[in-house]
Coordinates of C-alpha atoms in Angstrom, one line a residue:
M1 CA -5.8 -8.9 -19.4
M2 CA -8.8 -6.7 -20.1
I3 CA -9.3 -5.9 -16.4
F4 CA -5.6 -4.9 -16.1
S5 CA -5.9 -2.7 -19.2
L6 CA -9.0 -0.9 -17.8
F7 CA -7.2 -0.4 -14.5
H8 CA -4.2 1.1 -16.4
W9 CA -6.2 3.6 -18.4
F10 CA -9.0 4.4 -16.0
P11 CA -7.0 7.0 -13.9
A12 CA -6.0 8.9 -17.0
L13 CA -9.5 8.7 -18.4
F14 CA -11.1 9.9 -15.1
A15 CA -8.5 12.7 -14.7
G16 CA -9.0 13.9 -18.3
I17 CA -12.8 14.0 -18.2
Y18 CA -13.3 15.2 -14.7
S19 CA -10.6 17.9 -14.8
F20 CA -12.3 19.5 -17.8
F21 CA -15.3 20.3 -15.7
Y22 CA -13.1 21.2 -12.7
F23 CA -11.1 23.7 -14.7
K24 CA -14.2 25.1 -16.4
K25 CA -15.8 25.7 -13.0
V26 CA -12.7 27.3 -11.5
L27 CA -12.0 29.5 -14.6
L28 CA -15.7 30.7 -14.7
F29 CA -15.5 31.6 -11.0
F30 CA -12.4 33.7 -11.4
Y31 CA -13.7 35.2 -14.6
S32 CA -16.8 36.2 -12.8
Y33 CA -14.7 37.6 -9.9
V34 CA -12.8 39.9 -12.3
K35 CA -15.6 40.9 -14.6
G36 CA -18.4 40.9 -12.0
P37 CA -21.1 38.5 -11.0
A38 CA -23.4 39.5 -13.8
H39 CA -20.9 38.3 -16.4
G40 CA -20.5 35.0 -14.7
Q41 CA -24.2 34.4 -14.3
K42 CA -24.8 35.3 -18.0
H43 CA -22.1 32.9 -19.2
Q44 CA -23.4 30.1 -17.0
K45 CA -26.9 30.5 -18.5
D46 CA -25.5 30.6 -22.0
Q47 CA -23.6 27.3 -21.3
G48 CA -20.5 28.9 -22.8
G49 CA -19.0 32.3 -22.4
P50 CA -15.8 33.5 -24.0
L51 CA -14.0 31.1 -26.3
F52 CA -11.1 30.7 -23.8
L53 CA -13.5 29.3 -21.2
Q54 CA -14.2 26.4 -23.6
I55 CA -10.7 25.9 -25.1
L56 CA -8.5 26.4 -22.0
P57 CA -10.3 23.7 -19.9
L58 CA -10.0 21.3 -22.8
L59 CA -6.3 21.9 -23.2
L60 CA -5.7 21.6 -19.5
A61 CA -7.7 18.4 -19.3
L62 CA -5.7 16.9 -22.1
L63 CA -2.5 17.8 -20.2
I64 CA -3.8 16.3 -17.0
A65 CA -4.8 13.1 -18.8
F66 CA -1.2 12.8 -20.2
L67 CA 0.4 13.4 -16.8
C68 CA -1.8 10.7 -15.3
K69 CA -0.9 8.1 -18.0
N70 CA 1.7 6.7 -15.7
V71 CA -0.4 6.2 -12.6
W72 CA 2.8 5.3 -10.5
S73 CA 4.4 8.7 -11.1
A74 CA 4.6 11.3 -8.3
V75 CA 2.9 13.9 -10.5
A76 CA 0.0 11.6 -11.2
L77 CA -0.3 10.8 -7.4
V78 CA -0.7 14.5 -6.6
V79 CA -3.0 15.3 -9.5
L80 CA -5.3 12.3 -8.8
H81 CA -5.5 13.2 -5.1
V82 CA -6.5 16.8 -5.9
L83 CA -9.2 15.6 -8.4
L84 CA -10.5 12.9 -6.1
M85 CA -10.9 15.5 -3.3
S86 CA -12.7 17.8 -5.6
F87 CA -14.9 14.9 -6.8
L88 CA -15.8 14.1 -3.2
L89 CA -16.6 17.7 -2.5
D90 CA -18.9 17.8 -5.6
V91 CA -20.7 14.8 -4.2
A92 CA -21.0 16.4 -0.7
A93 CA -22.3 19.7 -2.3
F94 CA -24.9 17.7 -4.3
V95 CA -26.1 15.9 -1.1
V96 CA -26.3 19.3 0.8
R97 CA -28.3 20.9 -2.0
L98 CA -30.7 17.8 -2.1
V99 CA -31.2 17.8 1.7
S100 CA -31.8 21.6 1.7
Q101 CA -34.6 21.2 -0.9
W102 CA -36.3 18.5 1.1
L103 CA -35.7 20.2 4.5
P104 CA -35.9 24.0 3.9
M105 CA -35.3 24.7 7.6
L106 CA -31.7 23.4 7.2
Q107 CA -30.9 25.9 4.5
P108 CA -28.1 28.3 5.6
K109 CA -28.6 32.1 5.6
P110 CA -28.1 33.7 2.2
S111 CA -24.9 35.4 3.3
R112 CA -23.4 32.2 4.7
Y113 CA -24.5 30.3 1.6
A114 CA -22.8 32.8 -0.6
F115 CA -19.5 32.4 1.3
Y116 CA -19.7 28.6 1.2
S117 CA -20.4 28.8 -2.5
K118 CA -17.4 30.9 -3.2
V119 CA -15.1 28.6 -1.2
Y120 CA -16.5 25.6 -3.1
R121 CA -16.4 27.1 -6.6
C122 CA -12.9 28.7 -6.4
G123 CA -11.4 25.2 -6.5
L124 CA -8.7 25.9 -3.9
L125 CA -10.2 23.6 -1.2
P126 CA -9.1 20.4 -2.9
L127 CA -5.6 21.7 -3.0
L128 CA -5.7 22.6 0.7
I129 CA -7.1 19.2 1.7
T130 CA -4.5 17.4 -0.5
A131 CA -1.7 19.4 1.2
I132 CA -3.0 18.4 4.6
V133 CA -3.4 14.7 3.7
F134 CA 0.2 14.6 2.2
T135 CA 1.6 16.3 5.3
Y136 CA 0.0 13.7 7.5
G137 CA 1.2 10.9 5.1
T138 CA 4.8 12.1 5.3
F139 CA 4.8 12.0 9.1
N140 CA 2.9 8.7 9.1
M141 CA 5.6 7.1 6.9
E142 CA 8.3 7.7 9.5
R143 CA 6.4 6.3 12.4
V144 CA 6.8 2.6 13.0
T145 CA 4.4 1.0 15.5
M146 CA 4.2 -2.5 17.0
T147 CA 1.1 -4.7 16.3
E148 CA 0.6 -7.8 18.5
Y149 CA -1.4 -10.9 17.8
E150 CA -2.0 -13.8 20.2
L151 CA -2.9 -17.1 18.5
S152 CA -3.9 -20.3 20.4
T153 CA -3.6 -23.9 19.1
D154 CA -4.7 -27.3 20.2
K155 CA -1.4 -28.8 19.0
A156 CA 1.3 -29.9 21.5
V157 CA 3.6 -27.0 21.0
Q158 CA 5.6 -24.8 23.4
P159 CA 4.8 -21.1 23.5
Y160 CA 6.6 -19.0 20.9
T161 CA 7.3 -15.3 20.6
I162 CA 7.8 -14.4 16.9
A163 CA 8.8 -11.1 15.3
L164 CA 7.6 -10.5 11.8
L165 CA 9.1 -7.8 9.6
T166 CA 8.1 -7.2 6.0
D167 CA 8.5 -4.6 3.3
T168 CA 11.3 -2.5 4.8
H169 CA 12.4 -1.3 1.3
Y170 CA 15.5 -0.3 3.1
D171 CA 17.1 3.2 2.7
T172 CA 14.8 4.3 -0.1
I173 CA 11.7 6.3 1.0
Q174 CA 12.0 6.0 4.8
D175 CA 14.8 7.2 7.0
A176 CA 17.0 4.2 7.9
S177 CA 16.9 5.2 11.6
A178 CA 13.2 4.2 11.7
L179 CA 14.0 0.5 11.0
K180 CA 17.0 0.6 13.3
E181 CA 14.8 1.8 16.1
A182 CA 12.3 -0.9 15.4
V183 CA 15.0 -3.6 15.5
A184 CA 16.2 -2.2 18.8
Q185 CA 12.7 -2.5 20.3
I186 CA 12.4 -6.1 19.0
N187 CA 15.7 -7.1 20.5
E188 CA 14.5 -6.0 23.9
K189 CA 11.7 -8.5 23.6
H190 CA 14.1 -11.4 22.9
P191 CA 11.9 -13.2 20.3
D192 CA 12.3 -16.9 19.7
L193 CA 12.2 -16.4 15.9
V194 CA 12.6 -13.5 13.5
L195 CA 10.8 -13.7 10.2
L196 CA 11.6 -11.5 7.2
A197 CA 8.8 -11.9 4.8
G198 CA 10.2 -10.2 1.7
D199 CA 10.9 -6.8 0.1
I200 CA 13.6 -6.0 2.6
V201 CA 15.3 -4.1 -0.3
D202 CA 14.1 -2.9 -3.7
E203 CA 15.3 -1.4 -7.0
N204 CA 16.5 1.8 -5.3
T205 CA 18.6 0.1 -2.6
T206 CA 22.3 0.3 -3.2
K207 CA 24.6 -2.8 -2.7
E208 CA 26.1 -1.1 0.4
S209 CA 22.7 -0.5 1.9
M210 CA 21.6 -4.0 1.0
E211 CA 24.5 -5.5 2.9
E212 CA 24.0 -3.2 5.8
V213 CA 20.4 -4.1 6.4
F214 CA 21.0 -7.8 6.3
Q215 CA 23.9 -7.4 8.7
L216 CA 21.5 -5.5 11.0
F217 CA 18.9 -8.3 10.8
G218 CA 21.5 -11.0 11.2
S219 CA 22.7 -9.5 14.5
M220 CA 19.2 -9.6 16.0
D221 CA 18.6 -11.4 19.4
S222 CA 16.7 -14.5 18.4
K223 CA 16.7 -17.9 20.1
F224 CA 16.1 -20.0 17.0
G225 CA 17.5 -17.7 14.3
V226 CA 16.4 -15.3 11.5
Y227 CA 14.6 -16.6 8.4
Y228 CA 13.8 -14.9 5.1
V229 CA 11.7 -15.4 2.0
Y230 CA 12.1 -13.4 -1.2
G231 CA 9.7 -10.6 -2.1
N232 CA 8.9 -9.4 -5.6
H233 CA 11.3 -6.4 -5.3
D234 CA 14.4 -7.9 -3.4
C235 CA 16.1 -9.2 -6.6
Q236 CA 15.7 -5.8 -8.4
V237 CA 14.0 -7.6 -11.3
Y238 CA 12.2 -4.4 -12.3
S239 CA 15.4 -2.5 -12.7
A240 CA 17.2 -2.1 -16.0
A241 CA 20.5 -1.4 -14.1
P242 CA 20.4 -3.3 -10.8
Y243 CA 22.8 -2.3 -8.0
F244 CA 23.5 -6.0 -7.2
T245 CA 23.0 -9.4 -8.6
G246 CA 20.9 -12.2 -7.3
K247 CA 24.0 -14.1 -6.2
E248 CA 25.3 -11.1 -4.4
L249 CA 22.0 -10.7 -2.6
Q250 CA 22.0 -14.4 -1.6
S251 CA 25.6 -14.2 -0.4
A252 CA 24.8 -11.1 1.8
I253 CA 21.8 -12.8 3.3
E254 CA 23.5 -16.1 4.1
G255 CA 26.8 -14.3 5.1
A256 CA 24.8 -12.5 7.8
G257 CA 23.7 -15.9 9.2
I258 CA 20.1 -15.6 7.9
T259 CA 18.4 -18.8 6.6
I260 CA 16.7 -18.4 3.2
L261 CA 13.5 -20.5 2.9
N262 CA 12.9 -21.0 -0.8
D263 CA 10.2 -23.6 -1.3
S264 CA 11.6 -25.4 1.7
Y265 CA 11.2 -25.8 5.5
V266 CA 13.1 -26.2 8.7
E267 CA 12.0 -27.9 11.9
I268 CA 12.2 -25.8 15.1
N269 CA 12.6 -27.4 18.5
D270 CA 10.9 -30.7 17.3
D271 CA 7.3 -29.2 17.5
L272 CA 7.2 -26.3 14.9
I273 CA 7.6 -26.5 11.1
L274 CA 8.7 -23.2 9.5
A275 CA 8.3 -23.2 5.7
G276 CA 8.8 -20.5 3.1
R277 CA 7.7 -20.2 -0.5
L278 CA 9.4 -18.6 -3.5
D279 CA 7.5 -15.4 -4.3
A280 CA 4.9 -15.9 -7.0
S281 CA 6.4 -13.1 -9.1
L282 CA 9.8 -14.9 -9.2
N283 CA 8.6 -18.0 -11.1
N284 CA 11.2 -18.8 -13.8
R285 CA 13.6 -16.2 -12.4
L286 CA 15.4 -18.0 -9.5
T287 CA 14.6 -21.6 -10.3
D288 CA 16.1 -22.1 -13.8
G289 CA 12.7 -22.1 -15.5
E290 CA 10.7 -24.0 -12.8
N291 CA 7.6 -22.6 -11.1
R292 CA 7.4 -22.4 -7.4
Y293 CA 6.3 -25.7 -5.7
P294 CA 2.8 -26.4 -4.6
V295 CA 2.3 -26.3 -0.8
E296 CA 1.8 -30.0 -0.7
K297 CA 5.2 -30.7 -2.3
I298 CA 7.0 -28.3 0.1
L299 CA 5.4 -30.0 3.2
Q300 CA 5.7 -33.5 1.9
G301 CA 6.6 -35.8 4.8
V302 CA 5.9 -33.2 7.5
D303 CA 4.2 -34.5 10.6
P304 CA 0.7 -32.8 10.7
A305 CA 0.7 -33.0 14.5
K306 CA 3.4 -30.3 14.5
Y307 CA 2.5 -26.6 14.3
I308 CA 3.0 -25.5 10.7
L309 CA 3.9 -21.9 9.9
M310 CA 4.2 -20.8 6.3
M311 CA 6.0 -17.6 5.1
D312 CA 4.9 -16.2 1.7
H313 CA 5.5 -12.6 0.7
Q314 CA 2.2 -12.2 -1.1
P315 CA -1.0 -13.3 0.7
R316 CA -2.0 -15.8 -2.0
D317 CA -3.1 -19.4 -2.1
T318 CA -4.7 -19.2 1.3
E319 CA -7.1 -22.0 0.5
E320 CA -4.3 -24.2 -0.7
N321 CA -2.5 -23.6 2.6
A322 CA -5.5 -24.4 4.7
Q323 CA -6.1 -27.7 2.8
A324 CA -2.4 -28.6 3.3
G325 CA -2.8 -28.3 7.1
V326 CA -0.9 -25.0 7.5
D327 CA -1.8 -23.5 10.9
L328 CA -0.5 -20.0 10.3
M329 CA 0.5 -18.0 7.2
V330 CA 2.4 -14.7 7.4
S331 CA 2.7 -12.2 4.5
G332 CA 3.2 -8.6 3.6
H333 CA 3.3 -7.1 0.1
T334 CA 0.0 -5.1 0.3
H335 CA 1.3 -2.3 2.6
A336 CA -2.4 -2.1 3.7
G337 CA -2.9 -0.1 0.6
Q338 CA -0.4 2.7 1.6
I339 CA -2.3 5.3 -0.6
W340 CA -6.0 5.5 0.1
P341 CA -8.2 4.0 -1.3
V342 CA -5.9 1.3 -2.7
G343 CA -6.3 -0.9 0.4
W344 CA -10.1 -0.6 0.2
L345 CA -10.0 -1.7 -3.5
I346 CA -7.8 -4.7 -2.6
S347 CA -10.2 -5.9 0.0
L348 CA -13.1 -5.3 -2.4
M349 CA -11.5 -7.8 -4.8
G350 CA -11.4 -10.4 -2.0
T351 CA -7.7 -10.4 -1.3
P352 CA -6.5 -10.2 2.3
N353 CA -5.2 -6.7 2.6
Y354 CA -4.2 -6.3 6.2
G355 CA -4.6 -7.8 9.6
H356 CA -5.8 -11.2 10.9
H357 CA -7.9 -13.4 8.6
Q358 CA -8.8 -17.0 8.6
E359 CA -9.3 -19.7 6.0
G360 CA -10.7 -22.8 7.6
S361 CA -8.3 -23.7 10.4
C362 CA -5.5 -21.6 8.9
H363 CA -4.8 -18.2 10.5
I364 CA -3.5 -15.5 8.1
I365 CA -1.5 -12.5 9.3
V366 CA -0.9 -9.8 6.7
S367 CA 1.4 -7.0 7.8
S368 CA 1.3 -3.5 6.4
G369 CA 5.1 -3.5 6.4
V370 CA 7.8 -1.5 8.2
A371 CA 7.9 1.1 5.3
G372 CA 6.1 1.9 2.1
W373 CA 7.1 1.6 -1.6
G374 CA 7.5 4.2 -4.4
F375 CA 6.2 7.3 -2.6
P376 CA 7.5 8.7 0.7
I377 CA 3.9 9.1 2.1
R378 CA 1.4 6.8 3.7
T379 CA -2.2 8.0 3.7
E380 CA -3.7 4.5 4.4
G381 CA -2.7 2.2 7.2
H382 CA 0.5 2.6 9.3
C383 CA 4.1 1.3 9.3
E384 CA 4.6 -1.6 11.7
Y385 CA 6.5 -4.6 12.9
V386 CA 4.4 -7.6 14.2
M387 CA 4.9 -9.6 17.4
L388 CA 3.1 -12.9 17.3
Q389 CA 2.4 -15.0 20.4
I390 CA 1.6 -18.7 19.8
Q391 CA 0.1 -20.3 22.8
P392 CA -0.9 -23.9 23.3

């Protein structure tokens, strides 16, 4: 609880403290530009200057801290990016000055140094870098690529081609045509199985769009069918006024011919066990007060000689899966961070963030998802669908 509280308040705290020094530096630069360099140098030495150079940065810093109180807002996202870019530039400037002191031959000419100093102190460079990053992130969100993995097994299983799609968050922050194009590409590959690993829709998906996307998936060309597990957003549990009910969601999924795996499994072709877990966030929500089943209970009675594939929206309980004899676990949820450096922080905490991992004999594939969530930009990772090749 304490860690969550610190995470919740840290962005606002960082933004408030750092922006005070950022605004003070920028205001002093422009004050010096208007009044002349002599005034700026004098006020820098005096550690103060006119009263407004002390009061205005403080007021602006308090405003920035307030705007960043909700770290998930679009305004906070922009502000934190600008401040983070400025902070990284401060670190770079400090390193350059340090190296120049140690190695005088690397010092730039006075005229060039004066130009670099003006560019740095005016405070506009972080704004420019943020604009470039966000422009890239906007284009990156609309581009869906294919990622392939080939996994070998000692078990007596026929070769399988499996399509994995997660986190489409349909018709919210990504143009619907991007998913339709990805589905068309998958159909051309004629997969044996199509797996939908949660968050296909979210709180901003209308009932009409929800029905549309599951009809799209239900019509896919798949030899053994299309299978789905709930994500933390699908049931719109975070919305005070959801567009559809849980029963309407279930009806749309099953009406499209898609099989829901909810702490259950199916046997495919007598050599593959496909299991799916209730999402961890939905405990007590879809099960009349019951928590999701342990992996051992879900797989009770399963022949361990068969290839066992587990779908779980969040990449959790990897050790439990390995101990239960799961050969492959597929997940999404993380979006590979989506907004840098979130993915790096997830990995730092020891949670599989993206790609191919392994826990004992259990392979773990975490997809970055077909789309993102919350913001129409992706500055970390890429949008993807996954093609898995299981080879004996």
